[in-house]
Coordinates of C-alpha atoms in Angstrom, one line a residue:
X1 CA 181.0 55.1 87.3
X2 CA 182.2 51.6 87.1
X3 CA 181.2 49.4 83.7
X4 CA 180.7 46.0 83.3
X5 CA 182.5 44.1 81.3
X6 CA 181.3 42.6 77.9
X7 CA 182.0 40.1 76.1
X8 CA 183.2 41.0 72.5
X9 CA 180.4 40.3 69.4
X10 CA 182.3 38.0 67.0
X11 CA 181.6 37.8 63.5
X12 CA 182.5 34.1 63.0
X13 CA 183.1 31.0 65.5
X14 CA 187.2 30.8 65.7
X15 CA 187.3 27.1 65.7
X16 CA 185.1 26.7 62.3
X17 CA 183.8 30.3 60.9
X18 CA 180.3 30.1 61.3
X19 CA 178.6 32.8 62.5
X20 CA 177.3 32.8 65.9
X21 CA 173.9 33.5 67.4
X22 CA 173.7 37.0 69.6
X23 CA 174.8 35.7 73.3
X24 CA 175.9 32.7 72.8
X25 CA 178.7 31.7 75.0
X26 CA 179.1 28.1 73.4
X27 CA 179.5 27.8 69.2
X28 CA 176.1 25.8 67.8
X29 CA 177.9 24.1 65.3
X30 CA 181.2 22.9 67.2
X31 CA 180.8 23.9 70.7
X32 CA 183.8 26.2 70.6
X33 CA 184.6 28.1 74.2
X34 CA 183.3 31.4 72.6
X35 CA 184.2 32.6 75.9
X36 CA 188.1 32.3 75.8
X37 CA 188.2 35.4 73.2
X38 CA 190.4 37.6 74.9
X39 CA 188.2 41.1 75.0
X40 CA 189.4 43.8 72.9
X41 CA 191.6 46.1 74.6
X42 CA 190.2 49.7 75.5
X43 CA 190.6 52.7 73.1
X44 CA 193.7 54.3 73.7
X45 CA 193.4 58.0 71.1
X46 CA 195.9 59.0 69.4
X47 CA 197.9 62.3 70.5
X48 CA 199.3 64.1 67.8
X49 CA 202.9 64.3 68.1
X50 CA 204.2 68.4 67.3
X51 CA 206.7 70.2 67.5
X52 CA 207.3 72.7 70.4
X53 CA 206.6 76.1 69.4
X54 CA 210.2 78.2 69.6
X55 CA 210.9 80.1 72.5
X56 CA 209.9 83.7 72.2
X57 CA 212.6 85.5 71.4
X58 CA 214.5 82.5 69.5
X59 CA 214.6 81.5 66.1
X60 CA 213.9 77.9 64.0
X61 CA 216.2 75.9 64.3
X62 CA 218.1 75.7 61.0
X63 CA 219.2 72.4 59.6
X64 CA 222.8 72.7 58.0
X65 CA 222.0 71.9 54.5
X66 CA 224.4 68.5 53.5
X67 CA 227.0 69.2 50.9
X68 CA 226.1 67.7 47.3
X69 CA 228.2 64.6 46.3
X70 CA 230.2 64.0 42.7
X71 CA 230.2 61.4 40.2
X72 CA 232.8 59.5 42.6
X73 CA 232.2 56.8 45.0
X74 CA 233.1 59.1 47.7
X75 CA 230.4 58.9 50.1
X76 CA 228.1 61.4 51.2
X77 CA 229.0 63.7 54.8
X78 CA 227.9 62.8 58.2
X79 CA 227.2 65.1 60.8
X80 CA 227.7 64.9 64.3
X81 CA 225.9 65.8 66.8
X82 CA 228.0 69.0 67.7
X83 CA 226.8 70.0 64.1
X84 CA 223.6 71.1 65.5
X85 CA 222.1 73.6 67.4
X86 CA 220.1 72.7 70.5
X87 CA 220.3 71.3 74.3
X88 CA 220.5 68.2 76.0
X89 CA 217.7 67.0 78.7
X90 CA 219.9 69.0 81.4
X91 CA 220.0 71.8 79.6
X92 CA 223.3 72.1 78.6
X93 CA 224.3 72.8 75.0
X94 CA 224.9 70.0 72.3
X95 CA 228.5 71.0 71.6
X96 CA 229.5 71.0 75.2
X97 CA 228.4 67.2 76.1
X98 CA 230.1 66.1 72.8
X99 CA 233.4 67.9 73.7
X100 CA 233.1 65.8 76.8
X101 CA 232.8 62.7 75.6
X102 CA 236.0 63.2 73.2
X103 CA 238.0 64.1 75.9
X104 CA 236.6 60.8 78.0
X105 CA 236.2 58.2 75.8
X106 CA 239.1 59.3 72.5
X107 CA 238.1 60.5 69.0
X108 CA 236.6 57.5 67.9
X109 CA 234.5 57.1 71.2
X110 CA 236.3 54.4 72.6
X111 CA 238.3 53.8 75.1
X112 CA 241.8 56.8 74.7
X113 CA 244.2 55.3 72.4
X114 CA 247.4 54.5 73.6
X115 CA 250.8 56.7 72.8
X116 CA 251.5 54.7 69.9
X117 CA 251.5 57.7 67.2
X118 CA 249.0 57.3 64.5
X119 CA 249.3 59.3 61.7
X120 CA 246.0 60.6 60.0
X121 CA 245.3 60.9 56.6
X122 CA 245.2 64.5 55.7
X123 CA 247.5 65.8 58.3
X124 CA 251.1 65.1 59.7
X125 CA 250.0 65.1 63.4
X126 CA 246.9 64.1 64.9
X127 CA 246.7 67.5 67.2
X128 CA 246.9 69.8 63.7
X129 CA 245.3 72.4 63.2
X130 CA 243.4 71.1 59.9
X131 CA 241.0 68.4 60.8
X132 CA 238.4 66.7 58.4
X133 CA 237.5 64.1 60.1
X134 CA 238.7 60.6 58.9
X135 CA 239.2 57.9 60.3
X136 CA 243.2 57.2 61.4
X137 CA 245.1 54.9 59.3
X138 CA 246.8 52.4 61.2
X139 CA 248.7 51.3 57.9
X140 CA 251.0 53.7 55.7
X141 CA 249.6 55.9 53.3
X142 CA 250.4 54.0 49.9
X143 CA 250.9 57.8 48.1
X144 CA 254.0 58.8 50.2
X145 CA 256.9 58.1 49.1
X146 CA 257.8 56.8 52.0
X147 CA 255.4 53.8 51.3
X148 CA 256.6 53.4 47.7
X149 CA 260.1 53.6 48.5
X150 CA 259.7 50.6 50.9
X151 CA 257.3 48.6 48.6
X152 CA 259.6 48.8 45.4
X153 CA 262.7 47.0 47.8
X154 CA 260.5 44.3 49.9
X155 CA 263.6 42.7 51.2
X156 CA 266.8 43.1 50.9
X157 CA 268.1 40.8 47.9
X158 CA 264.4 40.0 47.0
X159 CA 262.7 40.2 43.6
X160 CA 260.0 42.6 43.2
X161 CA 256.6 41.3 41.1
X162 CA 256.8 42.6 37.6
X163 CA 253.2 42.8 37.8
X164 CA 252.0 44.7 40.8
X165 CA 255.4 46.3 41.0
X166 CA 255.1 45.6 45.1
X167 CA 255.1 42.0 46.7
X168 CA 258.0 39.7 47.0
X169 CA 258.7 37.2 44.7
X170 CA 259.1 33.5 46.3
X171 CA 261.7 31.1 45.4
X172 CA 258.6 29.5 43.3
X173 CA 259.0 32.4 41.0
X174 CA 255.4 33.4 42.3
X175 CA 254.6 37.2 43.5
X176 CA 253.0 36.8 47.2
X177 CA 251.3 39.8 47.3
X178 CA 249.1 39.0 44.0
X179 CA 250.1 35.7 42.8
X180 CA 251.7 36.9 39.6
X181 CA 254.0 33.9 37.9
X182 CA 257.2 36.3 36.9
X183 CA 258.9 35.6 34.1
X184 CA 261.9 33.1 34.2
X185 CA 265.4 34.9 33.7
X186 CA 266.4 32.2 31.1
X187 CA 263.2 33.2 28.7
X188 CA 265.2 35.7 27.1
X189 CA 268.1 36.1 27.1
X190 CA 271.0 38.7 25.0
X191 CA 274.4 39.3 25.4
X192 CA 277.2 41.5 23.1
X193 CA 280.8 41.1 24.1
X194 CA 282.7 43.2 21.5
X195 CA 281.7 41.9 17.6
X196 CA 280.2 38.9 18.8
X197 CA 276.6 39.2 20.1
X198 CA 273.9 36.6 20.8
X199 CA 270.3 36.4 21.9
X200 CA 268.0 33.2 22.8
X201 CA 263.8 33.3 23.4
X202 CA 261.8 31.0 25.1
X203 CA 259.4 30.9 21.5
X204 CA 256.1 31.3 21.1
X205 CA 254.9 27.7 22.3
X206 CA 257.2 25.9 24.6
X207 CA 256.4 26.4 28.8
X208 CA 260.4 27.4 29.3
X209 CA 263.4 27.7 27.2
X210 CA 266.1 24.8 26.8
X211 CA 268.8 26.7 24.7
X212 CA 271.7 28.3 25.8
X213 CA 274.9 30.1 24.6
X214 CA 278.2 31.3 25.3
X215 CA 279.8 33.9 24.0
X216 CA 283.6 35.3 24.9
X217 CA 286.8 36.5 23.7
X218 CA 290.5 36.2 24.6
X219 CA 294.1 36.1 23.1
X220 CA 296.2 33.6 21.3
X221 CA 300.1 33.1 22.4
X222 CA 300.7 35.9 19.6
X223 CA 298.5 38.1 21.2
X224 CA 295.6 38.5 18.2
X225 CA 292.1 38.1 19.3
X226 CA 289.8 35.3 19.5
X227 CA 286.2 35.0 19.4
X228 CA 284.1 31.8 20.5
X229 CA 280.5 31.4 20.3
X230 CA 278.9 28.0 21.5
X231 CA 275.1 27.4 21.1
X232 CA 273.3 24.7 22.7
X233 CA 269.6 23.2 22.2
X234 CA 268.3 20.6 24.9
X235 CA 266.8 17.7 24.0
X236 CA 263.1 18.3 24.5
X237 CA 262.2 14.3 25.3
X238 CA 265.2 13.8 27.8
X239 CA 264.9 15.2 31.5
X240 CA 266.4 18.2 32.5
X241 CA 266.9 19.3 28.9
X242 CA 267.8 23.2 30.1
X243 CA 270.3 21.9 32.3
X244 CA 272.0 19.9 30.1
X245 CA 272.3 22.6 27.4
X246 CA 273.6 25.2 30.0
X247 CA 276.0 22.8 31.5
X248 CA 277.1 22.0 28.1
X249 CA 277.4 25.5 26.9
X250 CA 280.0 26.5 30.3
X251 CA 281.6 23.9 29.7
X252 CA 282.7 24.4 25.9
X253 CA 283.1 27.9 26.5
X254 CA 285.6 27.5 29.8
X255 CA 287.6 24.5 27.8
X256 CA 288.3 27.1 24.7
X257 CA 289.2 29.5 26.4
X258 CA 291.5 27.5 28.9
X259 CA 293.3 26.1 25.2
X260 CA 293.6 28.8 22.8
X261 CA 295.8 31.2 25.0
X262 CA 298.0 27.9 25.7
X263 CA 298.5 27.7 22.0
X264 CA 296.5 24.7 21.2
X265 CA 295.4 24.8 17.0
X266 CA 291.9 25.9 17.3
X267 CA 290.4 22.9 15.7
X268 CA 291.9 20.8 18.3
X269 CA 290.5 22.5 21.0
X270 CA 287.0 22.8 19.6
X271 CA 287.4 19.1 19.7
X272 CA 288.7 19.2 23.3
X273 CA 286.0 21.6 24.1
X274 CA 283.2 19.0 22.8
X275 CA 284.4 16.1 24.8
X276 CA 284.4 18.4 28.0
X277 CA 280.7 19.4 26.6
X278 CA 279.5 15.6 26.9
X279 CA 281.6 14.8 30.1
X280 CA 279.5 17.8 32.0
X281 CA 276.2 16.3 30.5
X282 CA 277.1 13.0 31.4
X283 CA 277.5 14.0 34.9
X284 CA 273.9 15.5 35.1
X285 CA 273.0 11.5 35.1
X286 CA 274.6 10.7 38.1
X287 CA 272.3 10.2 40.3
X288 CA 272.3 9.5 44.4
X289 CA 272.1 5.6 45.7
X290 CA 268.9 4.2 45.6
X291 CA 267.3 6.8 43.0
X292 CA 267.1 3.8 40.1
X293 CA 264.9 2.1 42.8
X294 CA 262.1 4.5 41.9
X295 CA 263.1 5.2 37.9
X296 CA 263.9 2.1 36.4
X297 CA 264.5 3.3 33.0
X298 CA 265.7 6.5 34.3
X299 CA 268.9 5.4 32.7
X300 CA 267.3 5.6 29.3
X301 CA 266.1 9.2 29.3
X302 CA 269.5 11.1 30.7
X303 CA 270.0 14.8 30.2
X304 CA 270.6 15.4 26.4
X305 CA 271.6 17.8 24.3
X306 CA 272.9 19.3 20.7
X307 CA 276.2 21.7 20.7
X308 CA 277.3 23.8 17.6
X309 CA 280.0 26.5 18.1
X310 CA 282.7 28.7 15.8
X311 CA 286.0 30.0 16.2
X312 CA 287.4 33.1 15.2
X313 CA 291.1 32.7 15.4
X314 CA 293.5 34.7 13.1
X315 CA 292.8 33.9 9.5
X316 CA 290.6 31.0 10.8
X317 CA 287.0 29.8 11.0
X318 CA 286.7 26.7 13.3
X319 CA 283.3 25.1 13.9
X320 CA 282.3 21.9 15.7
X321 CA 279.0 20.4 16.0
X322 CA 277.3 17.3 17.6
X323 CA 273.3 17.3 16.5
X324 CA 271.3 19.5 14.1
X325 CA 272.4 22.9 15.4
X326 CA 273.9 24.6 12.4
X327 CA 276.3 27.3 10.6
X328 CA 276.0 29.6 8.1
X329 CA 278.0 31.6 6.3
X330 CA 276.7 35.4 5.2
X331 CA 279.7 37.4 3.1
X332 CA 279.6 40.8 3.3
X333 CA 278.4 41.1 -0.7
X334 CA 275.3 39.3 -1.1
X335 CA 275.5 38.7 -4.7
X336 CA 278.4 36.2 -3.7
X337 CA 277.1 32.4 -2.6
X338 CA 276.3 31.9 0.9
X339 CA 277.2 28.4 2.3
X340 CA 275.9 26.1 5.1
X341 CA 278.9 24.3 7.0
X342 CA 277.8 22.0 8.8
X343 CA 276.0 18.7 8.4
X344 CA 272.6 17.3 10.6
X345 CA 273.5 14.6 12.8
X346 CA 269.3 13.7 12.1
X347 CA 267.9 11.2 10.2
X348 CA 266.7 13.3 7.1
X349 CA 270.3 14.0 6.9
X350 CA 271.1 9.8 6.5
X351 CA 268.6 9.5 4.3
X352 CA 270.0 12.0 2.3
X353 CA 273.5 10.8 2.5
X354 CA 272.7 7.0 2.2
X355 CA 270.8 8.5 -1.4
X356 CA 267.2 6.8 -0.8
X357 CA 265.7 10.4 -0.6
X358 CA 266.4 13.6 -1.8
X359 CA 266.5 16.6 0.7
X360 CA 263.3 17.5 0.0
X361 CA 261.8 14.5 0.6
X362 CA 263.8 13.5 3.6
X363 CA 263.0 17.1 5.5
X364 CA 259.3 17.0 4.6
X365 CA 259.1 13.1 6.6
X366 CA 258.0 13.3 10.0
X367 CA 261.0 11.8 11.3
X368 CA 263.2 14.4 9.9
X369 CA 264.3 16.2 12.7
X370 CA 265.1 12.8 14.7
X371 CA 268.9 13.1 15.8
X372 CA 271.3 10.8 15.7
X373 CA 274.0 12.7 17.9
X374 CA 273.9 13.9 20.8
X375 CA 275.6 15.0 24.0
X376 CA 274.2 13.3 27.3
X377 CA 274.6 9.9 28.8
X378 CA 272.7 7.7 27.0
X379 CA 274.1 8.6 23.7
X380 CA 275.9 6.6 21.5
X381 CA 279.5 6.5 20.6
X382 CA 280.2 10.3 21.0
X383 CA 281.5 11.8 17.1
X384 CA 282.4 15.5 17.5
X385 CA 283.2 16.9 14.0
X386 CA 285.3 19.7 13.3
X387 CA 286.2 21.7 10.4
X388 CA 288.3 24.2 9.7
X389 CA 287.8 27.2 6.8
X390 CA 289.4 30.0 5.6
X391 CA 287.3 32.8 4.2
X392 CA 288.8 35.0 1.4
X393 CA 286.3 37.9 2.2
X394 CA 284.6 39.3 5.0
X395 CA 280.9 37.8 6.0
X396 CA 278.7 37.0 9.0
X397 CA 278.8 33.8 10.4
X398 CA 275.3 32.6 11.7
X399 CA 275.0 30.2 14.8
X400 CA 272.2 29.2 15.5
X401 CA 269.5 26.5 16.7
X402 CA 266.6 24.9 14.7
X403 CA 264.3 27.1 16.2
X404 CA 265.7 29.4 13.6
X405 CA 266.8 27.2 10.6
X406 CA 263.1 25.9 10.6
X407 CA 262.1 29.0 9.2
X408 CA 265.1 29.8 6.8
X409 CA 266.3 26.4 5.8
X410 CA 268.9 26.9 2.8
X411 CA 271.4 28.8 2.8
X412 CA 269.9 31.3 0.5
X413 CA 266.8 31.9 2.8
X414 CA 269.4 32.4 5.8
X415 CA 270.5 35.5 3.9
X416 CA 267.8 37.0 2.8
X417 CA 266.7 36.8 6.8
X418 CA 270.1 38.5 8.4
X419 CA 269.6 41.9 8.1
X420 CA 271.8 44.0 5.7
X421 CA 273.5 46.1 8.8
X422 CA 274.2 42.9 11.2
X423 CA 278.1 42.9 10.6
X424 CA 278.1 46.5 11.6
X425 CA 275.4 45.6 14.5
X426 CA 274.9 42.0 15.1
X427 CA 272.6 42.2 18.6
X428 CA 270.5 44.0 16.1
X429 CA 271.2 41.4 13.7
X430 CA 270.7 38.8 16.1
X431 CA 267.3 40.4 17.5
X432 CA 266.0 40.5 14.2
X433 CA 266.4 36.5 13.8
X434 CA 264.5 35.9 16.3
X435 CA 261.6 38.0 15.8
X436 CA 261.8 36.4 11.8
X437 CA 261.4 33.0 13.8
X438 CA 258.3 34.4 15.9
X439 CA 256.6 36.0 13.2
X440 CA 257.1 32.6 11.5
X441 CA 255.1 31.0 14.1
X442 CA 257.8 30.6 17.0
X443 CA 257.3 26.5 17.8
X444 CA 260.6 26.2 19.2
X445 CA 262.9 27.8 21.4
X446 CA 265.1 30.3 19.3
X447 CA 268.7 30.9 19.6
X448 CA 271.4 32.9 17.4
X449 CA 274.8 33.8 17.5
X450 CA 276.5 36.4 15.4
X451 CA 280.5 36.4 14.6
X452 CA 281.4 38.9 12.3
X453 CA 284.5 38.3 10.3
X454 CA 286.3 40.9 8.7
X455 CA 289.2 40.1 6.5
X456 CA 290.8 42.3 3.4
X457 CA 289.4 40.6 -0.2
X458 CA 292.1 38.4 -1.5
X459 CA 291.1 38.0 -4.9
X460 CA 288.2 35.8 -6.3
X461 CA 287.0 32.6 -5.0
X462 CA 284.8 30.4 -3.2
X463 CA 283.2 32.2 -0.1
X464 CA 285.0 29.4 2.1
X465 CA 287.6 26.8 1.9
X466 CA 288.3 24.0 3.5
X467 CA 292.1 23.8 5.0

């Protein structure tokens, strides 16, 4: 039986909600098409959707229950389809069509891989007998020692990061695998060549560190020993200030020991080995044609530096200065006076000498530790003093940089800062200065130099004396 078709009763006009009257094919109140309301579609019931009752004879199918998961991030099983029981639309089992599709399309159903090996992750070949599953890692397991063998030697002659301990460091002195800025070779730095032993920190405050040393040994004409330690502090406000104390320090230290095995006196070739000091500063100036163009008072701010060294040469102490690096003498019996041998090239210093302050006054003014001497072009008429002593007992002589003497000024608090044991061990000595200059607040670079001289007692006396 065919049914006409009716037109849908609306509740409310579409174009302005008011209810229309029963048949009306036009709205009363603002003519809408009533009309052009598409009909409501016919009922279509609802099937229930079941499942199919098992074949007689055949059991449930039984769902593999999926393995529990631990407090790691590990993530939860999957299963494949080969998991299950059951048949495809043709028939065939599950497990068959999936072993097909391996064989066509690879393990990771795409296209077959090519012979490149690829080693997986929890077996040494792909066709093992083991198989869990993962994915194939086309980098190198990092837990091999294959793998760590290569990433602790990234290339040959290259760094390796101090921090992640596997990327290579760039001539920047910055890791590339993690960014890491290593630490500079010059921020601390120890040496021990016999008795003589010295060590140098970048300090607590500064960005790098502008001292440097020397330390070495070799022979007079008679064949007994001598020891040279040269300590060097650049000149913060000049440029290149860590260049200019290393080149100074080389240069001092090749000089003395080119001069003492010829048989020069050993004050006259500390002297020697100050001038050759200032010559290798002054040469740090020298700069290309054309470079004043762009630095006009590049002139005025030439590589600078301080020097201070001793000589240990037979039954002589020689030291030579230019600046306010110091010496200090240390004998053996601390209940005998201690003595400070060398004088400040600063301006606390002439204050002091001149008489218009007392040294307490002159080292507490802020212009104190101003220098007047200095190595490096733009210094004035170059004064390298020398002196020469001979100790009638044995002590410790203390070379050093005023990153130390800040914190032990006098003599006295020198002493009581060098360990009782640095003759015996003067790295250990040596290490110990510096640390007392860190603890004390480290606002310099720090550097020390222990000699240690050991003579027989010759009878009473001062601690030194001048020859």
């Amino acid at each position: 039986m065919s049914q006409s078709h009716q037109q849908p009763a609306l509740s409310k006009c579409p174009g302005c909600d008011e209810p229309p009257a029963a048949g009306d094919l036009f709205c009363g109140a603002c003519g809408y098409d009533l009309s052009a309301v598409p009909a409501r579609p016919g009922d279509r019931p609802t099937m229930a959707i079941t499942v199919p009752p098992a074949a007689s004879g055949s059991e449930a199918v039984r769902w593999p229950a999926a393995a529990e998961t631990d407090s790691s991030d590990a993530p939860a099983p999957v299963h494949r389809p080969s998991d299950l029981p059951g048949t495809d639309s043709g028939g065939r089992p599950l497990a068959e069509q999936e072993q097909e599709q391996v064989q066509e399309q690879g393990p990771l159903g795409g296209p077959e891989p090519s012979a490149v090996p690829v080693r997986h992750d929890d077996r040494a070949e792909p066709g093992g007998a083991e198989h869990s599953g993962d994915f194939a890692l086309a980098a190198p397991d990092p837990r091999t020692a294959e793998h760590t063998a290569a990433a602790a030697a990234p290339a040959a002659g290259g760094k390796v990061c101090v921090a992640c301990r596997s990327g290579r460091v760039d001539p920047d002195g910055y890791c590339e695998n993690c960014g890491h800025a290593q630490p500079r070779e010059r921020d601390h730095m120890e040496q021990e060549l016999g008795s003589v032993a010295a060590v140098s920190d970048r300090g607590l405050r500064h960005h790098r560190n502008e001292d440097s040393f020397a330390v070495s040994s070799t022979a007079l004409p008679d064949g007994s020993p001598a020891v040279v330690a040269i300590v060097c502090d650049g000149v913060s406000s000049a440029s290149r200030p860590d260049e200019a104390s290393a080149a100074a320090a080389n240069a001092a230290n090749e000089s003395l020991l080119a001069s003492l095995p010829r048989g020069t006196h050993p004050q006259q070739a500390m002297h020697e080995a100050i001038v050759a000091a200032s010559e290798a500063v002054n040469a740090l100036a020298q700069e290309p044609a054309g470079a004043m163009e762009h630095d006009a008072h590049r002139h005025q701010n030439a590589p600078a530096c301080t020097l201070v060294g001793a000589v240990m040469a037979g039954e002589l102490l020689i030291v030579g200065w230019v600046g306010d690096s110091r010496v200090y003498w240390v004998p053996e019996d601390r209940s005998r006076p201690t003595a400070r041998l060398t004088e400040d090239d600063s301006w606390a210093a002439q204050m002091v000498a001149a008489g218009l302050m007392n040294e307490a006054e002159a080292y507490a003014d802020e212009r104190a530790h101003a220098i007047t001497g200095w190595l490096g072009a733009d210094a004035y008429e170059l004064e390298p003093h020398t002196a020469a002593f001979k100790p009638d007992r044995p002590g410790l002589v203390v070379v050093c940089t005023d990153g130390l003497w800040n914190y032990a000024e006098s003599a006295e608090e020198m002493a009581a800062a060098v360990p009782a044991d640095a003759q015996e061990h003067p790295l250990r000595g040596a290490q110990v200065l510096v640390g007392h200059a860190l603890d004390g607040g480290g606002h310099d670079n720090v550097t020390v130099a222990l000699l240690p001289f050991a003579v027989r007692p010759q009878g009473a006396g001062s601690a030194c004396e001048t020859v």
